[in-house]
Amino acid sequence: SVVVNHKNDFVTELSIQDLAKIYQPGSTVDNWNEVRSAFPDRKLEIFAPDVDSGTFDFFTEVVFGEEGASRPDYTASADDNVLVQGISGEMGSTGYFGYAYYAENQDKLKVVAVNGVKPNNDTILSGDYPLTRPLFIYVNVSSLVEKPQVAEFVRFYIENAPELVADVDYVPVSTAQYD
């Protein structure tokens, strides 16, 4: 989810092209009026996951068509709570991370529509929100066979994922997708 500081009263929607302007490799955009001329002359502070994040890989793939392509001069962190603190502490800030972190911090952040669609359970589940991605676990077959604790974890995961996913503010997949 793309977010801005909760006091930001001028950004309600960004396009994929706007996001590309902000995050593209070599970008020197450091003011909101460089993103769109209608935006105010306000310093742009950028926060985002670090390069080891699957969210980073997915975002750069969607925005640029190339996984890992991004400007390097932003505040990067593997800890989404650090990103929340940075964005909530800087009036002209923006950033992105998983919807669950926005849901947990709605009092500090404002979610931004992307290409006219705001993320919520319905738009994420339907895939209408353009930055929607599924999360999967991948199991090494030999570990599954040789290590009973891996098989037990996978069994627990499969049996409990629908309830646990919702408990941590992730969006559960439909029953048909889960089956």
PDB file of C-alpha atoms in Angstrom:
ATOM      1  CA  SER A   1       0.000   0.000   0.000  1.00  0.00           C
ATOM      2  CA  VAL A   2       1.218   3.470  -0.850  1.00  0.00           C
ATOM      3  CA  VAL A   3       0.838   5.841   2.077  1.00  0.00           C
ATOM      4  CA  VAL A   4       1.548   9.426   3.064  1.00  0.00           C
ATOM      5  CA  ASN A   5       1.622  11.273   6.367  1.00  0.00           C
ATOM      6  CA  HIS A   6      -1.889  11.445   7.862  1.00  0.00           C
ATOM      7  CA  LYS A   7      -1.766  15.269   7.819  1.00  0.00           C
ATOM      8  CA  ASN A   8      -1.063  15.354   4.076  1.00  0.00           C
ATOM      9  CA  ASP A   9      -4.144  17.001   2.577  1.00  0.00           C
ATOM     10  CA  PHE A  10      -3.075  17.170  -1.069  1.00  0.00           C
ATOM     11  CA  VAL A  11      -2.206  13.604  -2.106  1.00  0.00           C
ATOM     12  CA  THR A  12      -5.213  11.331  -2.403  1.00  0.00           C
ATOM     13  CA  GLU A  13      -4.187   9.392  -5.512  1.00  0.00           C
ATOM     14  CA  LEU A  14      -1.011   8.605  -7.422  1.00  0.00           C
ATOM     15  CA  SER A  15      -0.665   6.852 -10.730  1.00  0.00           C
ATOM     16  CA  ILE A  16       1.869   4.163 -11.538  1.00  0.00           C
ATOM     17  CA  GLN A  17       3.588   6.883 -13.625  1.00  0.00           C
ATOM     18  CA  ASP A  18       3.759   9.166 -10.562  1.00  0.00           C
ATOM     19  CA  LEU A  19       5.288   6.331  -8.551  1.00  0.00           C
ATOM     20  CA  ALA A  20       7.798   5.756 -11.339  1.00  0.00           C
ATOM     21  CA  LYS A  21       8.787   9.443 -11.236  1.00  0.00           C
ATOM     22  CA  ILE A  22       9.415   9.179  -7.506  1.00  0.00           C
ATOM     23  CA  TYR A  23      11.154   5.794  -7.332  1.00  0.00           C
ATOM     24  CA  GLN A  24      12.814   5.251 -10.719  1.00  0.00           C
ATOM     25  CA  PRO A  25      16.559   4.658 -10.845  1.00  0.00           C
ATOM     26  CA  GLY A  26      18.281   7.993 -11.302  1.00  0.00           C
ATOM     27  CA  SER A  27      15.287  10.008 -10.080  1.00  0.00           C
ATOM     28  CA  THR A  28      16.166  13.357  -8.554  1.00  0.00           C
ATOM     29  CA  VAL A  29      12.576  14.188  -7.594  1.00  0.00           C
ATOM     30  CA  ASP A  30      12.748  15.618  -4.090  1.00  0.00           C
ATOM     31  CA  ASN A  31       9.733  17.916  -4.025  1.00  0.00           C
ATOM     32  CA  TRP A  32       6.050  17.122  -4.407  1.00  0.00           C
ATOM     33  CA  ASN A  33       5.579  19.740  -7.148  1.00  0.00           C
ATOM     34  CA  GLU A  34       8.054  17.755  -9.256  1.00  0.00           C
ATOM     35  CA  VAL A  35       5.679  14.791  -9.132  1.00  0.00           C
ATOM     36  CA  ARG A  36       2.705  16.909 -10.220  1.00  0.00           C
ATOM     37  CA  SER A  37       2.755  20.653 -10.771  1.00  0.00           C
ATOM     38  CA  ALA A  38      -0.556  20.951  -8.867  1.00  0.00           C
ATOM     39  CA  PHE A  39       1.102  19.605  -5.720  1.00  0.00           C
ATOM     40  CA  PRO A  40       2.608  22.184  -3.348  1.00  0.00           C
ATOM     41  CA  ASP A  41       6.239  23.192  -3.099  1.00  0.00           C
ATOM     42  CA  ARG A  42       6.973  20.763  -0.251  1.00  0.00           C
ATOM     43  CA  LYS A  43      10.015  18.582   0.347  1.00  0.00           C
ATOM     44  CA  LEU A  44       9.384  14.920  -0.466  1.00  0.00           C
ATOM     45  CA  GLU A  45      10.762  12.395   2.019  1.00  0.00           C
ATOM     46  CA  ILE A  46      10.807   8.799   0.758  1.00  0.00           C
ATOM     47  CA  PHE A  47      10.593   5.657   2.891  1.00  0.00           C
ATOM     48  CA  ALA A  48      10.398   2.112   1.529  1.00  0.00           C
ATOM     49  CA  PRO A  49      11.418  -1.494   2.157  1.00  0.00           C
ATOM     50  CA  ASP A  50      15.042  -2.404   1.647  1.00  0.00           C
ATOM     51  CA  VAL A  51      16.330  -4.403  -1.309  1.00  0.00           C
ATOM     52  CA  ASP A  52      15.997  -7.745   0.517  1.00  0.00           C
ATOM     53  CA  SER A  53      12.225  -7.352   0.801  1.00  0.00           C
ATOM     54  CA  GLY A  54       9.735  -9.254  -1.329  1.00  0.00           C
ATOM     55  CA  THR A  55       7.536  -6.136  -1.198  1.00  0.00           C
ATOM     56  CA  PHE A  56      10.415  -4.143  -2.735  1.00  0.00           C
ATOM     57  CA  ASP A  57      10.834  -6.746  -5.494  1.00  0.00           C
ATOM     58  CA  PHE A  58       7.114  -6.808  -6.263  1.00  0.00           C
ATOM     59  CA  PHE A  59       6.727  -3.010  -6.231  1.00  0.00           C
ATOM     60  CA  THR A  60       9.668  -2.461  -8.571  1.00  0.00           C
ATOM     61  CA  GLU A  61       8.425  -5.193 -10.914  1.00  0.00           C
ATOM     62  CA  VAL A  62       4.956  -3.589 -11.157  1.00  0.00           C
ATOM     63  CA  VAL A  63       6.136   0.021 -11.374  1.00  0.00           C
ATOM     64  CA  PHE A  64       9.171  -0.460 -13.655  1.00  0.00           C
ATOM     65  CA  GLY A  65       8.742  -3.919 -15.132  1.00  0.00           C
ATOM     66  CA  GLU A  66      12.080  -4.801 -13.587  1.00  0.00           C
ATOM     67  CA  GLU A  67      12.565  -6.360 -10.192  1.00  0.00           C
ATOM     68  CA  GLY A  68      15.018  -4.409  -8.045  1.00  0.00           C
ATOM     69  CA  ALA A  69      15.088  -1.230 -10.148  1.00  0.00           C
ATOM     70  CA  SER A  70      14.855   1.753  -7.803  1.00  0.00           C
ATOM     71  CA  ARG A  71      16.534   4.952  -6.825  1.00  0.00           C
ATOM     72  CA  PRO A  72      18.958   4.291  -3.966  1.00  0.00           C
ATOM     73  CA  ASP A  73      18.588   7.575  -2.065  1.00  0.00           C
ATOM     74  CA  TYR A  74      15.618   6.880   0.178  1.00  0.00           C
ATOM     75  CA  THR A  75      15.250   5.716   3.768  1.00  0.00           C
ATOM     76  CA  ALA A  76      15.192   1.941   3.460  1.00  0.00           C
ATOM     77  CA  SER A  77      14.377  -0.527   6.200  1.00  0.00           C
ATOM     78  CA  ALA A  78      13.542  -4.197   6.587  1.00  0.00           C
ATOM     79  CA  ASP A  79      11.407  -3.187   9.581  1.00  0.00           C
ATOM     80  CA  ASP A  80       8.037  -1.824   8.443  1.00  0.00           C
ATOM     81  CA  ASN A  81       7.592  -0.189  11.847  1.00  0.00           C
ATOM     82  CA  VAL A  82      10.611   2.012  11.080  1.00  0.00           C
ATOM     83  CA  LEU A  83       8.921   3.028   7.819  1.00  0.00           C
ATOM     84  CA  VAL A  84       5.669   3.820   9.659  1.00  0.00           C
ATOM     85  CA  GLN A  85       7.572   5.989  12.151  1.00  0.00           C
ATOM     86  CA  GLY A  86       9.397   7.834   9.376  1.00  0.00           C
ATOM     87  CA  ILE A  87       6.287   8.509   7.306  1.00  0.00           C
ATOM     88  CA  SER A  88       4.184   9.511  10.302  1.00  0.00           C
ATOM     89  CA  GLY A  89       6.955  11.830  11.504  1.00  0.00           C
ATOM     90  CA  GLU A  90       7.525  13.760   8.255  1.00  0.00           C
ATOM     91  CA  MET A  91       4.707  15.879   6.770  1.00  0.00           C
ATOM     92  CA  GLY A  92       5.959  15.551   3.180  1.00  0.00           C
ATOM     93  CA  SER A  93       6.693  11.847   3.329  1.00  0.00           C
ATOM     94  CA  THR A  94       5.521   8.886   1.313  1.00  0.00           C
ATOM     95  CA  GLY A  95       6.296   5.216   1.260  1.00  0.00           C
ATOM     96  CA  TYR A  96       4.932   1.750   0.651  1.00  0.00           C
ATOM     97  CA  PHE A  97       4.613  -1.550   2.460  1.00  0.00           C
ATOM     98  CA  GLY A  98       2.070  -4.309   3.002  1.00  0.00           C
ATOM     99  CA  TYR A  99      -1.553  -3.384   3.662  1.00  0.00           C
ATOM    100  CA  ALA A 100      -1.410  -4.922   7.153  1.00  0.00           C
ATOM    101  CA  TYR A 101       0.982  -2.196   8.314  1.00  0.00           C
ATOM    102  CA  TYR A 102      -1.337   0.497   7.023  1.00  0.00           C
ATOM    103  CA  ALA A 103      -4.308  -1.221   8.698  1.00  0.00           C
ATOM    104  CA  GLU A 104      -2.441  -1.277  12.027  1.00  0.00           C
ATOM    105  CA  ASN A 105      -1.451   2.390  11.713  1.00  0.00           C
ATOM    106  CA  GLN A 106      -4.460   4.130  10.162  1.00  0.00           C
ATOM    107  CA  ASP A 107      -4.326   6.790  12.868  1.00  0.00           C
ATOM    108  CA  LYS A 108      -0.809   7.830  11.741  1.00  0.00           C
ATOM    109  CA  LEU A 109      -0.985   7.282   7.974  1.00  0.00           C
ATOM    110  CA  LYS A 110      -3.213   8.038   5.018  1.00  0.00           C
ATOM    111  CA  VAL A 111      -3.520   5.419   2.299  1.00  0.00           C
ATOM    112  CA  VAL A 112      -3.329   6.671  -1.277  1.00  0.00           C
ATOM    113  CA  ALA A 113      -5.319   5.334  -4.221  1.00  0.00           C
ATOM    114  CA  VAL A 114      -3.152   3.999  -7.045  1.00  0.00           C
ATOM    115  CA  ASN A 115      -4.599   4.479 -10.524  1.00  0.00           C
ATOM    116  CA  GLY A 116      -7.850   5.480  -8.839  1.00  0.00           C
ATOM    117  CA  VAL A 117      -8.187   2.403  -6.597  1.00  0.00           C
ATOM    118  CA  LYS A 118      -7.672   2.441  -2.826  1.00  0.00           C
ATOM    119  CA  PRO A 119      -6.522  -0.743  -1.165  1.00  0.00           C
ATOM    120  CA  ASN A 120      -9.052  -2.463   1.075  1.00  0.00           C
ATOM    121  CA  ASN A 121     -10.100  -6.062   1.633  1.00  0.00           C
ATOM    122  CA  ASP A 122     -12.395  -6.058  -1.417  1.00  0.00           C
ATOM    123  CA  THR A 123     -10.022  -4.392  -3.909  1.00  0.00           C
ATOM    124  CA  ILE A 124      -7.117  -6.527  -2.738  1.00  0.00           C
ATOM    125  CA  LEU A 125      -9.100  -9.769  -2.897  1.00  0.00           C
ATOM    126  CA  SER A 126     -10.481  -8.926  -6.349  1.00  0.00           C
ATOM    127  CA  GLY A 127      -7.055  -7.846  -7.638  1.00  0.00           C
ATOM    128  CA  ASP A 128      -8.438  -4.423  -8.631  1.00  0.00           C
ATOM    129  CA  TYR A 129      -5.820  -2.654  -6.512  1.00  0.00           C
ATOM    130  CA  PRO A 130      -2.806  -2.598  -8.884  1.00  0.00           C
ATOM    131  CA  LEU A 131      -0.251  -3.363  -6.174  1.00  0.00           C
ATOM    132  CA  THR A 132      -1.922  -6.578  -4.997  1.00  0.00           C
ATOM    133  CA  ARG A 133       0.186  -9.685  -4.629  1.00  0.00           C
ATOM    134  CA  PRO A 134      -0.395 -13.107  -3.154  1.00  0.00           C
ATOM    135  CA  LEU A 135       1.947 -14.523  -0.544  1.00  0.00           C
ATOM    136  CA  PHE A 136       2.960 -18.161  -0.699  1.00  0.00           C
ATOM    137  CA  ILE A 137       5.097 -20.521   1.286  1.00  0.00           C
ATOM    138  CA  TYR A 138       7.430 -22.852  -0.550  1.00  0.00           C
ATOM    139  CA  VAL A 139       8.485 -26.125   1.001  1.00  0.00           C
ATOM    140  CA  ASN A 140      11.587 -28.105   0.184  1.00  0.00           C
ATOM    141  CA  VAL A 141      10.249 -31.597  -0.507  1.00  0.00           C
ATOM    142  CA  SER A 142      13.200 -33.405   1.061  1.00  0.00           C
ATOM    143  CA  SER A 143      12.816 -31.305   4.246  1.00  0.00           C
ATOM    144  CA  LEU A 144       9.120 -32.125   4.265  1.00  0.00           C
ATOM    145  CA  VAL A 145       9.907 -35.847   4.114  1.00  0.00           C
ATOM    146  CA  GLU A 146      12.993 -35.903   6.346  1.00  0.00           C
ATOM    147  CA  LYS A 147      12.021 -33.417   9.055  1.00  0.00           C
ATOM    148  CA  PRO A 148       8.782 -34.116  10.920  1.00  0.00           C
ATOM    149  CA  GLN A 149       8.739 -30.570  12.325  1.00  0.00           C
ATOM    150  CA  VAL A 150       8.538 -29.151   8.773  1.00  0.00           C
ATOM    151  CA  ALA A 151       5.616 -31.437   7.930  1.00  0.00           C
ATOM    152  CA  GLU A 152       3.915 -30.427  11.191  1.00  0.00           C
ATOM    153  CA  PHE A 153       4.435 -26.726  10.437  1.00  0.00           C
ATOM    154  CA  VAL A 154       2.966 -27.087   6.943  1.00  0.00           C
ATOM    155  CA  ARG A 155      -0.021 -29.020   8.328  1.00  0.00           C
ATOM    156  CA  PHE A 156      -0.588 -26.305  10.962  1.00  0.00           C
ATOM    157  CA  TYR A 157      -0.223 -23.590   8.327  1.00  0.00           C
ATOM    158  CA  ILE A 158      -2.701 -25.160   5.917  1.00  0.00           C
ATOM    159  CA  GLU A 159      -5.268 -25.844   8.640  1.00  0.00           C
ATOM    160  CA  ASN A 160      -5.034 -22.415  10.295  1.00  0.00           C
ATOM    161  CA  ALA A 161      -4.003 -19.933   7.602  1.00  0.00           C
ATOM    162  CA  PRO A 162      -7.468 -18.517   6.865  1.00  0.00           C
ATOM    163  CA  GLU A 163      -8.060 -17.464  10.471  1.00  0.00           C
ATOM    164  CA  LEU A 164      -4.493 -16.436  11.272  1.00  0.00           C
ATOM    165  CA  VAL A 165      -4.150 -14.329   8.133  1.00  0.00           C
ATOM    166  CA  ALA A 166      -7.152 -12.222   9.136  1.00  0.00           C
ATOM    167  CA  ASP A 167      -5.867 -11.919  12.716  1.00  0.00           C
ATOM    168  CA  VAL A 168      -2.748 -10.089  11.474  1.00  0.00           C
ATOM    169  CA  ASP A 169      -4.697  -7.806   9.077  1.00  0.00           C
ATOM    170  CA  TYR A 170      -3.682  -9.628   5.917  1.00  0.00           C
ATOM    171  CA  VAL A 171      -6.437 -10.242   3.405  1.00  0.00           C
ATOM    172  CA  PRO A 172      -7.475 -13.884   3.282  1.00  0.00           C
ATOM    173  CA  VAL A 173      -7.945 -15.441  -0.139  1.00  0.00           C
ATOM    174  CA  SER A 174     -11.321 -16.735  -1.187  1.00  0.00           C
ATOM    175  CA  THR A 175     -12.312 -20.264  -0.169  1.00  0.00           C
ATOM    176  CA  ALA A 176     -11.976 -21.374  -3.797  1.00  0.00           C
ATOM    177  CA  GLN A 177      -8.442 -19.977  -4.014  1.00  0.00           C
ATOM    178  CA  TYR A 178      -7.501 -21.498  -0.671  1.00  0.00           C
ATOM    179  CA  ASP A 179      -8.884 -24.921  -1.649  1.00  0.00           C
TER     180      ASP A 179
END
